[in-house]
Amino acid sequence: MKFLTFMDTHQDKKALKQIIKRAQDQDIDFLICAGDISDFCRGLRESLEELQSVKKKIYFIPGNHEAHLDSWAELMSTFPNFQVFHREALIIDDYIILGYGGGGFVQEDPNFRKLARSWYNEYQGKKIIFVTHGPPFGTEIDWLNQRHMGNKDFRSFIERIEPKLAICGHIHETAGKSDKIKNTQLINPGRAGMVIELR
């Protein structure tokens, strides 16, 4: 399984064109976008239009800039290769990909805690990729303004279920960085993106 993951392009056409070129050059199976391709939903439709040229499935969770959009149904019907999986699980090959968008600098999330219990009961012991917009707390990728800004509930879930990979963004200053929580590899691909190959 080979995919390109990115986020935080915020209407930057040059960054999006580079993502598209990389996706086309790398012979990937699909893309995962962890949100904030718009500026508070401005430019969202245009960005999705650009991404159609990749001709691969784009799995998407909203960032804090898309968190207040009421319905994704119209966009998913307009752009058939675009699929939102916020609060949902995708099954691709033998991987479960869990998506949770929105947030920002929220350090505790009771709604996520409830969902995490359900996910743990259903998917513990499986090969998991955990995709969030914001980072988990207490790592290299949530460090901003001399303190950790990540989500403590995301961290607890990672410690408990131990995904193979956790993908997040939101903090532009840590784009391209990685870290680990227990055996889980954490990455912030940022607007440049990263190509991931898993077996």
Coordinates of C-alpha atoms in Angstrom, one line a residue:
M1 CA 0.0 0.0 0.0
K2 CA 1.5 3.3 -1.1
F3 CA -0.1 6.7 -0.5
L4 CA 0.7 10.4 -0.3
T5 CA -0.4 12.3 2.8
F6 CA -0.5 16.1 3.2
M7 CA -2.4 18.9 4.9
D8 CA -2.3 22.7 5.6
T9 CA -2.0 24.0 2.0
H10 CA -4.5 26.8 2.9
Q11 CA -5.3 27.8 -0.8
D12 CA -1.6 27.8 -1.7
K13 CA -1.8 26.9 -5.4
K14 CA 1.9 26.3 -5.8
A15 CA 2.0 23.8 -2.8
L16 CA -1.1 22.0 -4.3
K17 CA 0.5 21.8 -7.7
Q18 CA 3.6 20.2 -6.1
I19 CA 1.4 17.7 -4.3
I20 CA -0.3 16.8 -7.5
K21 CA 3.0 16.4 -9.4
R22 CA 4.4 14.2 -6.6
A23 CA 1.3 12.1 -6.6
Q24 CA 1.4 11.6 -10.3
D25 CA 5.2 10.8 -10.3
Q26 CA 5.2 8.4 -7.4
D27 CA 2.6 5.9 -8.6
I28 CA 0.6 6.0 -5.4
D29 CA -2.7 4.1 -4.6
F30 CA -4.5 7.0 -3.0
L31 CA -4.1 10.3 -1.0
I32 CA -4.9 11.2 2.6
C33 CA -5.4 14.8 3.3
A34 CA -5.7 15.8 7.0
G35 CA -7.4 19.1 6.5
D36 CA -6.9 22.8 6.1
I37 CA -6.7 23.0 2.3
S38 CA -8.9 26.1 2.5
D39 CA -8.9 29.3 4.5
F40 CA -12.1 29.0 6.6
C41 CA -13.7 27.1 3.6
R42 CA -12.6 29.8 1.0
G43 CA -10.9 28.1 -1.9
L44 CA -12.1 24.6 -0.8
R45 CA -14.0 23.9 -4.0
E46 CA -11.1 25.2 -6.2
S47 CA -8.6 23.1 -4.3
L48 CA -10.7 20.0 -4.8
E49 CA -11.1 20.8 -8.5
E50 CA -7.3 21.0 -8.8
L51 CA -6.9 17.6 -7.0
Q52 CA -9.1 15.9 -9.5
S53 CA -6.2 15.8 -12.0
V54 CA -4.5 13.2 -9.7
K55 CA -7.2 10.7 -10.7
K56 CA -6.8 8.8 -7.4
K57 CA -9.1 8.6 -4.4
I58 CA -8.6 11.4 -1.9
Y59 CA -9.5 10.5 1.6
F60 CA -10.1 13.7 3.7
I61 CA -10.7 14.8 7.2
P62 CA -11.6 18.4 7.9
G63 CA -9.1 20.7 9.6
N64 CA -10.1 23.5 11.9
H65 CA -10.5 25.7 8.8
E66 CA -13.2 23.3 7.4
A67 CA -14.7 22.2 10.8
H68 CA -17.9 24.3 10.5
L69 CA -19.0 23.2 7.1
D70 CA -22.5 21.8 7.5
S71 CA -22.5 19.1 4.9
W72 CA -20.0 17.3 2.8
A73 CA -22.5 15.4 0.7
E74 CA -22.7 18.0 -2.2
L75 CA -18.9 18.1 -2.5
M76 CA -18.6 14.3 -2.5
S77 CA -21.2 14.0 -5.2
T78 CA -19.5 16.8 -7.3
F79 CA -16.0 15.3 -6.9
P80 CA -16.4 11.5 -7.1
N81 CA -12.8 10.8 -6.1
F82 CA -13.2 12.8 -2.9
Q83 CA -14.3 11.0 0.3
V84 CA -14.6 12.5 3.8
F85 CA -13.9 10.0 6.7
H86 CA -14.2 12.3 9.7
R87 CA -15.2 10.1 12.7
E88 CA -15.2 7.0 10.4
A89 CA -13.0 4.0 9.7
L90 CA -11.8 3.1 6.3
I91 CA -10.7 -0.5 5.5
I92 CA -8.0 -0.6 2.8
D93 CA -6.1 -3.9 2.3
D94 CA -5.6 -5.2 5.8
Y95 CA -5.3 -1.7 7.4
I96 CA -8.0 0.2 9.4
I97 CA -7.6 4.0 8.8
L98 CA -9.3 6.0 11.5
G99 CA -10.1 9.6 10.8
Y100 CA -10.9 12.5 13.2
G101 CA -10.8 16.1 12.0
G102 CA -11.5 19.6 13.2
G103 CA -10.0 20.7 16.5
G104 CA -7.2 23.1 16.4
F105 CA -5.6 23.7 19.8
V106 CA -8.2 21.7 21.7
Q107 CA -6.3 19.7 24.3
E108 CA -9.2 17.6 25.6
D109 CA -12.2 16.3 23.5
P110 CA -15.0 14.5 25.3
N111 CA -16.6 13.6 21.9
F112 CA -13.4 12.0 20.7
R113 CA -13.0 10.1 24.0
K114 CA -16.4 8.4 23.5
L115 CA -15.6 7.5 19.9
A116 CA -12.1 6.2 21.0
R117 CA -13.7 3.7 23.4
S118 CA -15.9 2.4 20.6
W119 CA -12.9 2.2 18.2
Y120 CA -10.7 0.5 20.8
N121 CA -13.4 -2.2 21.4
E122 CA -13.8 -2.8 17.6
Y123 CA -10.3 -2.5 16.3
Q124 CA -7.8 -3.4 19.0
G125 CA -5.1 -5.8 17.7
K126 CA -5.6 -4.6 14.1
K127 CA -3.2 -2.8 11.9
I128 CA -4.2 0.8 12.3
I129 CA -3.4 4.2 10.8
F130 CA -4.7 7.1 12.9
V131 CA -5.3 10.4 11.1
T132 CA -6.1 13.6 12.9
H133 CA -5.8 17.2 12.0
G134 CA -4.3 18.3 15.4
P135 CA -1.3 16.5 16.9
P136 CA -1.2 14.4 20.0
F137 CA 0.2 16.0 23.2
G138 CA 3.8 15.9 24.3
T139 CA 5.9 15.2 21.2
E140 CA 8.2 16.9 18.8
I141 CA 5.3 17.7 16.5
D142 CA 3.1 19.6 19.0
W143 CA 5.8 22.0 20.2
L144 CA 5.0 25.6 19.7
N145 CA 5.8 28.8 21.6
Q146 CA 7.9 26.9 24.1
R147 CA 5.2 24.5 25.1
H148 CA 3.3 21.4 24.0
M149 CA 0.0 22.3 22.3
G150 CA -1.4 18.9 21.3
N151 CA -4.4 16.9 22.3
K152 CA -4.1 14.7 25.4
D153 CA -7.0 12.4 24.4
F154 CA -5.3 11.6 21.0
R155 CA -2.2 10.7 23.0
S156 CA -4.1 8.4 25.4
F157 CA -5.7 6.6 22.4
I158 CA -2.4 6.1 20.7
E159 CA -0.8 4.8 23.9
R160 CA -3.7 2.4 24.3
I161 CA -4.3 1.0 20.8
E162 CA -0.8 1.5 19.4
P163 CA -1.4 2.3 15.7
K164 CA 1.3 1.5 13.2
L165 CA 1.2 5.1 12.1
A166 CA -0.3 8.4 13.3
I167 CA -0.6 11.3 10.8
C168 CA -1.4 14.8 11.9
G169 CA -0.7 18.4 11.1
H170 CA -2.1 21.8 12.1
I171 CA 1.2 23.2 13.6
H172 CA 2.9 24.5 10.5
E173 CA 6.2 25.0 12.4
T174 CA 6.6 21.3 12.9
A175 CA 5.9 20.2 9.3
G176 CA 8.2 17.5 8.1
K177 CA 9.0 16.3 11.7
S178 CA 8.4 12.9 13.2
D179 CA 8.4 11.3 16.6
K180 CA 7.2 8.2 18.4
I181 CA 4.7 7.3 21.1
K182 CA 5.6 3.8 22.3
N183 CA 5.8 1.8 19.0
T184 CA 3.7 4.2 17.0
Q185 CA 5.4 6.4 14.3
L186 CA 4.1 9.9 14.3
I187 CA 4.4 12.2 11.3
N188 CA 3.5 15.8 10.4
P189 CA 3.8 15.7 6.5
G190 CA 2.8 19.4 6.2
R191 CA 2.0 21.1 3.0
A192 CA 4.9 19.4 1.2
G193 CA 3.5 16.0 1.9
M194 CA 5.1 12.6 2.5
V195 CA 4.8 9.4 0.5
I196 CA 4.2 6.4 2.8
E197 CA 4.6 2.7 1.8
L198 CA 3.3 0.1 4.2
R199 CA 3.1 -3.7 3.8

